[in-house]
mmCIF file of C-alpha atoms and ligand atoms in Angstrom:
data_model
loop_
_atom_site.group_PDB
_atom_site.id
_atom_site.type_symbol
_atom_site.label_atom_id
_atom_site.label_comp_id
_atom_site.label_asym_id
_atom_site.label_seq_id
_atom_site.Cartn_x
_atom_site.Cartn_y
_atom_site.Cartn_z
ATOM 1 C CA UNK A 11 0.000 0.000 0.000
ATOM 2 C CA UNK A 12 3.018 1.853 -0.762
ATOM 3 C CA UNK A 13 1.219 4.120 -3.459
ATOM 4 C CA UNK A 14 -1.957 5.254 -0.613
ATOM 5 C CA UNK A 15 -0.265 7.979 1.628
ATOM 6 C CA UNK A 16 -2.685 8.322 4.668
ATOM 7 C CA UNK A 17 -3.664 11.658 6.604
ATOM 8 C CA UNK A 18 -5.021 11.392 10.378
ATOM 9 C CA UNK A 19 -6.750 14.148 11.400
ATOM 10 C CA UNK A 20 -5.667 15.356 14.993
ATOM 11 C CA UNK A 21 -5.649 19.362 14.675
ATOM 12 C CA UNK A 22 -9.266 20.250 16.155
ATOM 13 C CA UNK A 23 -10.003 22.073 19.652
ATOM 14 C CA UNK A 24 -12.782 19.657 21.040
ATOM 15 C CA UNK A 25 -14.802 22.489 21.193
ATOM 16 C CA UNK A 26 -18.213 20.357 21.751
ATOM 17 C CA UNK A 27 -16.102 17.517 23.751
ATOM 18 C CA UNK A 28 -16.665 18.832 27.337
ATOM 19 C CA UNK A 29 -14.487 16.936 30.416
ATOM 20 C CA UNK A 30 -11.662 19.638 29.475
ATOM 21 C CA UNK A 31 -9.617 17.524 27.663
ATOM 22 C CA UNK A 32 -9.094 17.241 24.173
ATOM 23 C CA UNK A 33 -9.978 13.900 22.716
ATOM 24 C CA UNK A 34 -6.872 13.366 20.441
ATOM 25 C CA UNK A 35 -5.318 13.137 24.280
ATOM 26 C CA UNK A 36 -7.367 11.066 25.410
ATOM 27 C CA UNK A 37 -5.436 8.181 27.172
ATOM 28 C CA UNK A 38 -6.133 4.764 25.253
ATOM 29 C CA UNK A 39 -3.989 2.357 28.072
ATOM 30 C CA UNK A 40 -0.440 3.789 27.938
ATOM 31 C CA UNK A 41 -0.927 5.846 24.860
ATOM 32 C CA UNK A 42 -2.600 8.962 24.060
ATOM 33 C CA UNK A 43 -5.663 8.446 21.006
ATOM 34 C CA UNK A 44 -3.983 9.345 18.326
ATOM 35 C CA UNK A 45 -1.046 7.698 18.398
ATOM 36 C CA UNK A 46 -3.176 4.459 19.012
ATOM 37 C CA UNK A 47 -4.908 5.682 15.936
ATOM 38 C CA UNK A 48 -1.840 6.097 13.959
ATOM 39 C CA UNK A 49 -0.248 2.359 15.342
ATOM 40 C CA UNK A 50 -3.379 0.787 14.149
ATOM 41 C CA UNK A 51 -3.264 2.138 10.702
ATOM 42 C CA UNK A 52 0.505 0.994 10.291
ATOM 43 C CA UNK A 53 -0.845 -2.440 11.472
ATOM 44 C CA UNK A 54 -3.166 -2.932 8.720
ATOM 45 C CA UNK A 55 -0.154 -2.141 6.498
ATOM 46 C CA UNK A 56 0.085 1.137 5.529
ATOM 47 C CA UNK A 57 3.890 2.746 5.572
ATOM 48 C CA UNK A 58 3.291 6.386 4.924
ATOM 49 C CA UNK A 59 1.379 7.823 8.196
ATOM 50 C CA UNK A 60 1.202 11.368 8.536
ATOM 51 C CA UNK A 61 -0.692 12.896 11.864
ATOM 52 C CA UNK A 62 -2.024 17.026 11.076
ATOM 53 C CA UNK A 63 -1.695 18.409 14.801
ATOM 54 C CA UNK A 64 -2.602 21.689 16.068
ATOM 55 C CA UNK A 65 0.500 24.159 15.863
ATOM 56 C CA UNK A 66 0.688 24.847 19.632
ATOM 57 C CA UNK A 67 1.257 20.836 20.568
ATOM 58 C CA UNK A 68 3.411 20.255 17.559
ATOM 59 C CA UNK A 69 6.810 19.593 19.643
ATOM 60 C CA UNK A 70 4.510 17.269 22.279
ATOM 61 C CA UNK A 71 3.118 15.190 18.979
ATOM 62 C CA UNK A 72 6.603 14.979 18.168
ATOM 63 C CA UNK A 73 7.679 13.863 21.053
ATOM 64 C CA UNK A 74 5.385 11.044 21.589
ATOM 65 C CA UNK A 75 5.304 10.212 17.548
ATOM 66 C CA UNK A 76 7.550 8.044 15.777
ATOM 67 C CA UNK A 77 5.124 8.751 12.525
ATOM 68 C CA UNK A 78 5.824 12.521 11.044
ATOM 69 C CA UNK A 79 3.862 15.365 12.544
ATOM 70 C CA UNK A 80 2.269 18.116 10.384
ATOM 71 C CA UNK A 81 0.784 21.561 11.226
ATOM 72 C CA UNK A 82 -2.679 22.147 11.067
ATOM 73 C CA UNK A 83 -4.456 24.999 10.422
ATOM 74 C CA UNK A 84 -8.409 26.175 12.200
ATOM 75 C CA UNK A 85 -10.506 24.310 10.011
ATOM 76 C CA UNK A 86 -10.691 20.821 8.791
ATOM 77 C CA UNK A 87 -10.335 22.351 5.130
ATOM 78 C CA UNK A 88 -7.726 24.468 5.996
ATOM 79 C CA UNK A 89 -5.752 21.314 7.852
ATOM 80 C CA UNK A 90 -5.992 19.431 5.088
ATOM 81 C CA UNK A 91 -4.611 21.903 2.130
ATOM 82 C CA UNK A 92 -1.881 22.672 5.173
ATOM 83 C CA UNK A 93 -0.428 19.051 5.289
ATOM 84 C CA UNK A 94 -0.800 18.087 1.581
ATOM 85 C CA UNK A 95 1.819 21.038 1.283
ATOM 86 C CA UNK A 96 3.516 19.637 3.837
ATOM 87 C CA UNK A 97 3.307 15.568 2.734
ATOM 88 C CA UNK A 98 5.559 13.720 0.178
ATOM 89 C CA UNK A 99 3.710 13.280 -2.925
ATOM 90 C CA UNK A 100 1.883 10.633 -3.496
ATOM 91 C CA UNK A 101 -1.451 9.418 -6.110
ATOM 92 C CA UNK A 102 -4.011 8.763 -3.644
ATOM 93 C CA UNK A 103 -5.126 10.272 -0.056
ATOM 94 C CA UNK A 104 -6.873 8.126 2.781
ATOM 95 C CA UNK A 105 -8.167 10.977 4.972
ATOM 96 C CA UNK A 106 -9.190 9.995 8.315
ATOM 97 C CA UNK A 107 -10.029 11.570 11.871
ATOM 98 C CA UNK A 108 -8.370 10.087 14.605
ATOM 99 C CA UNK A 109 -11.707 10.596 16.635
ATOM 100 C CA UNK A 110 -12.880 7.889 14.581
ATOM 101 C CA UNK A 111 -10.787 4.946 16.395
ATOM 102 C CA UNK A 112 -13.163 1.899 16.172
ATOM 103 C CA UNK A 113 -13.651 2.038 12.367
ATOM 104 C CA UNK A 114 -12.387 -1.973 10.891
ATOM 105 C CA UNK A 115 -9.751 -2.848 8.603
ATOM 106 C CA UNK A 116 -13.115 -4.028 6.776
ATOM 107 C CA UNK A 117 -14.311 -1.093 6.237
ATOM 108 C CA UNK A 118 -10.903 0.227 5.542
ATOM 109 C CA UNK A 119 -10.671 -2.516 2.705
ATOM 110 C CA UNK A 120 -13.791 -2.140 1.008
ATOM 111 C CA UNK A 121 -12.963 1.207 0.547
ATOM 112 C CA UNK A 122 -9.751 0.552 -1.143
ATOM 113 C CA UNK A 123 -11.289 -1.823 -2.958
ATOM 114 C CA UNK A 124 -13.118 0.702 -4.917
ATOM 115 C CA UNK A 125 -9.864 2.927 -5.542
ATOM 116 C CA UNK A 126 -9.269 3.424 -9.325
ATOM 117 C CA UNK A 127 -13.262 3.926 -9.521
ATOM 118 C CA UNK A 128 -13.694 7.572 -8.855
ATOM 119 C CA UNK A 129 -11.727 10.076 -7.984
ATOM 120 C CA UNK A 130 -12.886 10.089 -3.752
ATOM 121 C CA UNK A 131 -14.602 6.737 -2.702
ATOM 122 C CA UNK A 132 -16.105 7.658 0.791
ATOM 123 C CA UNK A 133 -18.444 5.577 3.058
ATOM 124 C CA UNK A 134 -21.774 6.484 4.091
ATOM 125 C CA UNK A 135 -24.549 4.847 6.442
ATOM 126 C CA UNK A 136 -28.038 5.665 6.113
ATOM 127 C CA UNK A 137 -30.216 7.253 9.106
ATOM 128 C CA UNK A 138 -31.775 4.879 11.405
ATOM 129 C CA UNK A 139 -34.122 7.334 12.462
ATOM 130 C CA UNK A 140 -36.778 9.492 10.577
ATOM 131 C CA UNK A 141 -35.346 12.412 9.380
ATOM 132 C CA UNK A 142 -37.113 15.594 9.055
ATOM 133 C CA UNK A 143 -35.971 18.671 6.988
ATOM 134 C CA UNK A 144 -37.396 22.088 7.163
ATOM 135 C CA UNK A 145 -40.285 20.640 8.625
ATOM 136 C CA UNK A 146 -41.280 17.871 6.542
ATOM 137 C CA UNK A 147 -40.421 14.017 6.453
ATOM 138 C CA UNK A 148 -38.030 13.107 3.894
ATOM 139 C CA UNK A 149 -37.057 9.571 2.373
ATOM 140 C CA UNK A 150 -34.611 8.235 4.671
ATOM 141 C CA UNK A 151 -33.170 6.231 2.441
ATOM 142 C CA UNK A 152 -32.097 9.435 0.261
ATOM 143 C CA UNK A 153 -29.892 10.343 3.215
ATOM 144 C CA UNK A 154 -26.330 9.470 3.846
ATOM 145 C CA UNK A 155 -24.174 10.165 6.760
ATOM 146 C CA UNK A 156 -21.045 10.241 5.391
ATOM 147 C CA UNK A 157 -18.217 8.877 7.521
ATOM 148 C CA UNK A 158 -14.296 8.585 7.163
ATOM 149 C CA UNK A 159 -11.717 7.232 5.955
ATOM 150 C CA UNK A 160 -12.383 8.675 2.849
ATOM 151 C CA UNK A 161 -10.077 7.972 -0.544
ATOM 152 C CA UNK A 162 -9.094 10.573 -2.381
ATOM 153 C CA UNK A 163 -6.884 10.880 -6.148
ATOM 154 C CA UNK A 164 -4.528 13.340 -4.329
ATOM 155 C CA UNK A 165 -4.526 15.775 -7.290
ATOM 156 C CA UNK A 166 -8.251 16.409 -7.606
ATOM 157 C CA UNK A 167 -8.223 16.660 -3.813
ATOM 158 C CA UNK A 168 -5.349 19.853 -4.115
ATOM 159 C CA UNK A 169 -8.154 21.441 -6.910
ATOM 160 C CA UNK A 170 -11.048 20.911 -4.688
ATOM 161 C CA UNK A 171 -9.486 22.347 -1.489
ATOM 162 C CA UNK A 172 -7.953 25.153 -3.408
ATOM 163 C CA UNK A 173 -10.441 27.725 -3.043
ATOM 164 C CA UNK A 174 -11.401 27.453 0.472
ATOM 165 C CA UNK A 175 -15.309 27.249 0.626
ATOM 166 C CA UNK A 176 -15.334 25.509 4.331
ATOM 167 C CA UNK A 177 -16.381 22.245 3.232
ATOM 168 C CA UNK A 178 -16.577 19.717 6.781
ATOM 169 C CA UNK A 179 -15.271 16.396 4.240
ATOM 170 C CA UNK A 180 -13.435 15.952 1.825
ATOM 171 C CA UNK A 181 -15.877 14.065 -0.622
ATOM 172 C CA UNK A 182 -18.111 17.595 -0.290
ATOM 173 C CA UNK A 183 -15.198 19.281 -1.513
ATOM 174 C CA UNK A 184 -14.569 16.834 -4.711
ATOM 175 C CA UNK A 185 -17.916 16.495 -5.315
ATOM 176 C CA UNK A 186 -18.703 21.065 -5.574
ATOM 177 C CA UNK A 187 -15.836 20.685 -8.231
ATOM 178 C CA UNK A 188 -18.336 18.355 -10.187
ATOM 179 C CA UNK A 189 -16.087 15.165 -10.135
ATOM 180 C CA UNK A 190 -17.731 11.975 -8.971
ATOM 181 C CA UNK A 191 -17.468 10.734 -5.160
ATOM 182 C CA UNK A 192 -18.582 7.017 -4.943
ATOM 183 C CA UNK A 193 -20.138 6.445 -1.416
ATOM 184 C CA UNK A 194 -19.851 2.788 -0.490
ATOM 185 C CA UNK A 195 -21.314 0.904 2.827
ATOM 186 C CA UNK A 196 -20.076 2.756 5.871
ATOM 187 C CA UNK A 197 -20.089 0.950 9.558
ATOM 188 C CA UNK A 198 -22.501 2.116 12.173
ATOM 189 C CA UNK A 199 -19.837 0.931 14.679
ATOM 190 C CA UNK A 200 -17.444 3.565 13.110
ATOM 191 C CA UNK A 201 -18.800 6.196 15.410
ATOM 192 C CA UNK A 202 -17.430 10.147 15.678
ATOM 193 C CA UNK A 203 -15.965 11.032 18.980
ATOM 194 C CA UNK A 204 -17.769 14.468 19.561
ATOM 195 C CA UNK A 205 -19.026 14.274 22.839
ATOM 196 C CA UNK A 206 -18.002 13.101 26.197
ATOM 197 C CA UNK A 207 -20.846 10.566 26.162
ATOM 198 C CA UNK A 208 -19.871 8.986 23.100
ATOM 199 C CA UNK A 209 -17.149 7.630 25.045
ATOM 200 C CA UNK A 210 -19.929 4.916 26.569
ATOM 201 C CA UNK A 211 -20.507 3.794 22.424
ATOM 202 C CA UNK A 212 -16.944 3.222 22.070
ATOM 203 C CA UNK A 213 -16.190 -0.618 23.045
ATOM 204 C CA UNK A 214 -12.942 -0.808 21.055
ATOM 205 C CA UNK A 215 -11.077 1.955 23.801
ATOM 206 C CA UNK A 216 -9.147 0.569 26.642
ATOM 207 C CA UNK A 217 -9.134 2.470 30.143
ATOM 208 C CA UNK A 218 -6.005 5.021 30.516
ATOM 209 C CA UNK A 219 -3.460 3.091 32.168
ATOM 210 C CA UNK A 220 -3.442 4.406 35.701
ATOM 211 C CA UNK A 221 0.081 4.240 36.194
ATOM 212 C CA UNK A 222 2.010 7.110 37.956
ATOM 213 C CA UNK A 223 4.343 9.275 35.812
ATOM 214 C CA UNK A 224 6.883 11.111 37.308
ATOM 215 C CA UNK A 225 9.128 13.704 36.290
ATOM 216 C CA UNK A 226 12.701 15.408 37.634
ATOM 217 C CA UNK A 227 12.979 19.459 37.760
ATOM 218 C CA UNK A 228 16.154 20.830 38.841
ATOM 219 C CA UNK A 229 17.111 25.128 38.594
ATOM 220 C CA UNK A 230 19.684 27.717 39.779
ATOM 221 C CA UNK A 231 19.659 31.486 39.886
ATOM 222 C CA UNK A 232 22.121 34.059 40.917
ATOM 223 C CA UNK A 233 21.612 36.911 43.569
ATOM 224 C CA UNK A 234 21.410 40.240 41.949
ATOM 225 C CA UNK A 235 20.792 43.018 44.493
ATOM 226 C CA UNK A 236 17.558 45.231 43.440
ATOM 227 C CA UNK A 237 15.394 42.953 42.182
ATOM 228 C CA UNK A 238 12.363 41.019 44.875
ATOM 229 C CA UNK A 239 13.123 37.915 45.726
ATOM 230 C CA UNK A 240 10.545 35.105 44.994
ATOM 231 C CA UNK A 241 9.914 31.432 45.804
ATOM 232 C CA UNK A 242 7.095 29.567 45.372
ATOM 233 C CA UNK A 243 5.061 32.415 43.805
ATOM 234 C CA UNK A 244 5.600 34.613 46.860
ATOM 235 C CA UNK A 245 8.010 37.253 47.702
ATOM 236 C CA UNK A 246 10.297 36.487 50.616
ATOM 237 C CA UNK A 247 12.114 39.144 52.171
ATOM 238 C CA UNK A 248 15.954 39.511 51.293
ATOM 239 C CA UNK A 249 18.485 41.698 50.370
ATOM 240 C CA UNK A 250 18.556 40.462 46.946
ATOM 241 C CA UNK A 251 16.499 38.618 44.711
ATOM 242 C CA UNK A 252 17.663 36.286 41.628
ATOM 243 C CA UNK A 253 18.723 37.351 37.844
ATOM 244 C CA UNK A 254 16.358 35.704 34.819
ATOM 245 C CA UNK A 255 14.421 36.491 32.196
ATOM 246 C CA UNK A 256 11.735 35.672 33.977
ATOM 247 C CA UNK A 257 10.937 37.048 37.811
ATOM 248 C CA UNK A 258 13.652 34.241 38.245
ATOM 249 C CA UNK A 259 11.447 32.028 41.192
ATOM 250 C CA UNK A 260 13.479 28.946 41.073
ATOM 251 C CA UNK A 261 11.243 27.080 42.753
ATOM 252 C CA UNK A 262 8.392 27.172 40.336
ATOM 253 C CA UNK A 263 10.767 26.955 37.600
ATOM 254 C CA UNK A 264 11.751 23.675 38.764
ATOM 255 C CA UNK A 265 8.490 22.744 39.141
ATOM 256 C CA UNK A 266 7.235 23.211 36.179
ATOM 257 C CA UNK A 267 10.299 21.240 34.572
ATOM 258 C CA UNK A 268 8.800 18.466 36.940
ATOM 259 C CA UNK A 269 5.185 18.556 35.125
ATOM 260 C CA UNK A 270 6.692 18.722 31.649
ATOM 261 C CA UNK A 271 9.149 15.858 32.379
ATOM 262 C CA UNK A 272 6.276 13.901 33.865
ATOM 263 C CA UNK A 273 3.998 14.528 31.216
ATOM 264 C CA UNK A 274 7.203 13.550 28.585
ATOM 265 C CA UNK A 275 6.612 17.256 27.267
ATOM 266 C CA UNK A 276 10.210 18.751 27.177
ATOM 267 C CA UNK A 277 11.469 21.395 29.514
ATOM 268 C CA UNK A 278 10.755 25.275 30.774
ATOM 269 C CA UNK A 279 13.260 26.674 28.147
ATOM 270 C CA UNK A 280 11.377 25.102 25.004
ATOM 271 C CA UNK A 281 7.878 26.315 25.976
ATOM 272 C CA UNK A 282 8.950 29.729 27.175
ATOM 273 C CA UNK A 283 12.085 30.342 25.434
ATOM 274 C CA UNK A 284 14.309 32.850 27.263
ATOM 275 C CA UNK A 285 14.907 35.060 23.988
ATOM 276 C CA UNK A 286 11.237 35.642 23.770
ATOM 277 C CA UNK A 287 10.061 39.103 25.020
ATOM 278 C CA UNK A 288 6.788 37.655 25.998
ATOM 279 C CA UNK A 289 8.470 36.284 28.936
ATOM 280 C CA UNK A 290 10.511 39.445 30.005
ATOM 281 C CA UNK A 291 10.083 39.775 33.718
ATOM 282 C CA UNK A 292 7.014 37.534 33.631
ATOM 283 C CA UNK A 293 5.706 36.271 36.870
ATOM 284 C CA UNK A 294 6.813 32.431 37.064
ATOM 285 C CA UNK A 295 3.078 32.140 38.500
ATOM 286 C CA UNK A 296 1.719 32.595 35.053
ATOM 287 C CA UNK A 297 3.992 30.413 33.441
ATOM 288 C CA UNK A 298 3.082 27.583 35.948
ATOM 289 C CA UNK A 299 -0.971 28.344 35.001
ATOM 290 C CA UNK A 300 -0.036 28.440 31.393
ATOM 291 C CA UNK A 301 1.925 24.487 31.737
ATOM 292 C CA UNK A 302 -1.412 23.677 33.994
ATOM 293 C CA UNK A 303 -3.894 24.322 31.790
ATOM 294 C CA UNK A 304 -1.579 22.579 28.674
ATOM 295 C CA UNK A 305 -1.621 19.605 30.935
ATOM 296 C CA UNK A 306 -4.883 19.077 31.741
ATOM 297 C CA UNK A 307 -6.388 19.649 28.326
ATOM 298 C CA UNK A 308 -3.866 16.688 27.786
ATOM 299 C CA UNK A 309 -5.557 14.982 30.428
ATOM 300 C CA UNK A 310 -2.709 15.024 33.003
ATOM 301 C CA UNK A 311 -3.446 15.496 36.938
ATOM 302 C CA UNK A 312 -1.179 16.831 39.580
ATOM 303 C CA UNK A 313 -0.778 13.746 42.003
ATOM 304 C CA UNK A 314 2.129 14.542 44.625
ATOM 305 C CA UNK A 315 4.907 16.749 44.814
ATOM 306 C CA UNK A 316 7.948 17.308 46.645
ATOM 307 C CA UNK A 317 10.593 19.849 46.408
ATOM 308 C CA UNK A 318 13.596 21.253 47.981
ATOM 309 C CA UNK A 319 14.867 24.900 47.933
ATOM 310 C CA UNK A 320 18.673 25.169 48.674
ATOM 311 C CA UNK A 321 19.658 28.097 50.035
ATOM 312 C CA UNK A 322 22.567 29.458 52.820
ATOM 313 C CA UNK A 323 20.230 32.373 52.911
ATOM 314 C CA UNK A 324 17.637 33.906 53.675
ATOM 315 C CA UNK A 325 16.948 31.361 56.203
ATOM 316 C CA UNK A 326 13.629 29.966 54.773
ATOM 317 C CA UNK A 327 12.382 28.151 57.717
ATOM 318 C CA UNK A 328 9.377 30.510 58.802
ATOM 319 C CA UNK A 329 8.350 31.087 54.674
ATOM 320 C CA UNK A 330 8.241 27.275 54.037
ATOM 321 C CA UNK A 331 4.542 26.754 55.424
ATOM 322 C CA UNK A 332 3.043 29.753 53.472
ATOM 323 C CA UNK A 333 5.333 28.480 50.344
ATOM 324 C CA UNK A 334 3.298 24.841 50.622
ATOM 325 C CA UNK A 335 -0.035 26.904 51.061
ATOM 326 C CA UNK A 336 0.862 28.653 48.318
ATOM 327 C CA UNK A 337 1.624 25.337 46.131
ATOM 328 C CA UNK A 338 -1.633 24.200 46.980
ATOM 329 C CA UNK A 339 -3.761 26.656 45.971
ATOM 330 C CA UNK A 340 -1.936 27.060 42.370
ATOM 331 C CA UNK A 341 -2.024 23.460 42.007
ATOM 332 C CA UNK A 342 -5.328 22.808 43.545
ATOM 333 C CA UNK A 343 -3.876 19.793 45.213
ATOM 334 C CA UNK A 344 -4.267 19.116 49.102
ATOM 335 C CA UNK A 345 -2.022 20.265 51.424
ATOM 336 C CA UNK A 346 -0.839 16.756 52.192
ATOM 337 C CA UNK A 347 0.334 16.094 48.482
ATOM 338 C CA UNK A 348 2.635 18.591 48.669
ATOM 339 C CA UNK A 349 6.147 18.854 50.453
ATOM 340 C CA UNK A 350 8.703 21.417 50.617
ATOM 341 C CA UNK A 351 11.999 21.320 52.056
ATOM 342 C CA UNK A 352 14.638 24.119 52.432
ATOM 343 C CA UNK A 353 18.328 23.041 53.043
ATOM 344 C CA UNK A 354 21.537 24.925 53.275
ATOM 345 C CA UNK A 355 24.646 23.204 51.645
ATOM 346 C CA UNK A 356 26.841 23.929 54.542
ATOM 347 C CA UNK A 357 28.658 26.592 53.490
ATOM 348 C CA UNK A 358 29.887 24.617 50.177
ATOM 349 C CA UNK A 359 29.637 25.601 46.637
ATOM 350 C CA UNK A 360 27.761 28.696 45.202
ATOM 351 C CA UNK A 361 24.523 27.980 47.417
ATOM 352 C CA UNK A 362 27.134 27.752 50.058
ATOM 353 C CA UNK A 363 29.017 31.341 49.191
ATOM 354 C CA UNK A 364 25.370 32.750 48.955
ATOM 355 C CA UNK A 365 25.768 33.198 45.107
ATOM 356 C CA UNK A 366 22.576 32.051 44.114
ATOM 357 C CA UNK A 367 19.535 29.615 44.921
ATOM 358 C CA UNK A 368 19.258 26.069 43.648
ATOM 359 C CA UNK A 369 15.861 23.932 43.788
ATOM 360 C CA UNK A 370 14.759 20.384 43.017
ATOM 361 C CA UNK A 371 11.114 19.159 42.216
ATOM 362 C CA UNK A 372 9.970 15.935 42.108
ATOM 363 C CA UNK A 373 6.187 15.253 41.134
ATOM 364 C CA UNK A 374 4.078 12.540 40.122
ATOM 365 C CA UNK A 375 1.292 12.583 36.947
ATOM 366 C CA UNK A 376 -1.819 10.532 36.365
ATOM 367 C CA UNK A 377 -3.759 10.565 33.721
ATOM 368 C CA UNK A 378 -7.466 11.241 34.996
ATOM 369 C CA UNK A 379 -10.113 7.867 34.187
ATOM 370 C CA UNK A 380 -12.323 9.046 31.635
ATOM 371 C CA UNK A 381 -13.768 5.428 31.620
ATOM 372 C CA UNK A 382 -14.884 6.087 35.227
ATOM 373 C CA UNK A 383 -16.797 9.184 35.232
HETATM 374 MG MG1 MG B 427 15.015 29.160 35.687
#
């Protein structure tokens, strides 16, 4: 199947999904949706995968991905023309969404059964239910759902998506440029992922694995005199505070190099680069709300953490409860999940010759049980 290049559809914002998680990210056992999407694909046989992702999680899809990554655009229309610029060439198409994950190699096979005999072959189902239009009955049987994969002859699909009318398939597109679309017999079983309850019609999803993921953050700042001194997302008292791009709170950045490496997402410097104006004195707070809201819409939860500030001074002993307190409330996690330590280093190194502050965070991830709600 050399000659059938396929496209998975992963780009949209799960807009009308609910839970707060987007469904691509959905945990399927010990891999997200669409990668289970993409394995499955390659295990019927095909060798050129592509996966459209929104531009935001491109460097997470690549990081989880051993199939190549593409940026898509707003629209499904708009994803598509995106990654055909983006794809090797090749004669034929098989578009699919990855929040389609039960469809059957069956239905994959009858539709490439039917490739040389119009330029998109695309399956359809018929309503069970009566369908009513503008207020009258019509002939059921006159109505298709149409479903994906669908097959297109790459070149007519390029014409078809050229002019941007914000089609929602790719057969509608084909068929307004008056070429023929051959609809052959979808699967009722191949259901859309659109909302959360959906997820009770989908018997071919396994529960997310429930195993803990944790991840290592380690940072160091220098003292600079002038500047306020925070840890933690509070301001502690000193003669000097610490040099960054950033308000330069070691502690949070450390955490937050704990959430990414738990989640397998990178580090601090790749999400907020320290070139990057944006980030110019920005409170580390914000940055820690901006890597908790990533992870949860990836479906990630805060399950423990514990941390250790090293510093000779200021003494941090009285701060360290209000520090926790304040870990609690901006990670909504019980008191009791979190733990902070403060250490000197005895006088040693550049902790020890009060040249800066060092901090370690260690925290644990689990992916919340959308089969349990
Ligand atoms: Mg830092």
């Amino acid at each position: 199947m050399s000659d059938i290049a396929v496209l998975l559809l992963a780009a949209g914002e799960s807009n009308r999904f609910g839970l707060g998680v987007k469904k691509q990210w959905l945990w399927i056992g010990e891999e997200p949706l669409w990668l289970s999407v993409a394995r499955k694909f390659r295990g019927w046989g095909f060798e050129r995968i592509t996966i459209a992702v929104p531009e935001r999680e491109l460097p997470f899809f690549r990081r989880y991905s051993e199939f190549p990554v593409v940026q898509g655009g707003a629209t499904r229309e708009e994803t598509v023309r995106k990654a055909l610029l983006q794809m090797e060439k090749s004669p034929h198409l098989l578009i699919s969404d990855v929040a389609r994950p039960c469809l059957s190699r069956e239905l994959v096979e009858r539709i490439l059964l039917h490739r040389d005999e119009a330029p998109c072959v695309a399956p359809a189902i018929t309503p069970p239910d009566t369908v009513v239009y503008q207020n009258e009955t019509v002939d059921r049987s006159q109505v298709l759902l149409v479903q994906t994969p669908q097959l297109c002859h790459t070149e007519t699909l390029k014409r078809a998506l050229e002019e941007g009318r914000g089609f929602t398939d790719e057969s509608s597109a084909i068929r307004a440029l008056g070429e023929r679309v051959l609809y052959v017999k979808g699967e009722r079983g191949a259901l859309k992922l659109t909302f959360a309850e959906d997820l009770r019609w989908l018997d071919c999803l396994t529960p997310p694995s429930q195993r803990g993921r944790s991840g290592y953050g380690f940072d160091v700042h220098p003292f600079t005199p002038d500047r306020p001194l925070y840890l933690c997302g509070l301001e502690i008292p000193h003669s000097h505070g610490l040099a960054g791009h950033s308000d330069a709170d070691v502690a949070l950045h450390a955490l937050i190099d704990g959430l990414l490496g738990a989640a397998g997402f990178g580090d601090i410097g790749e999400l907020f680069p320290d070139n990057d104006p944006r980030y110019k004195g920005i409170s580390s707070v914000q940055l820690l709300k901006e890597t908790l809201s990533l992870l949860t819409s990836c479906g990630f939860r805060v399950e423990q953490v514990d941390m250790t500030i090293m510093a000779e001074r200021p003494k941090l002993k009285e701060f360290k409860l209000p520090m926790e307190e304040r870990l609690s409330e901006l990670l909504s996690l019980e008191r009791g999940k979190i733990n902070l330590k403060a250490t000197t280093t005895e006088g040693l190194g550049f902790v020890g010759r009060e040249e800066g502050i060092a901090a370690t965070a260690l925290v644990t991830l689990r992916y919340f049980d959308w089969s349990r709600r």
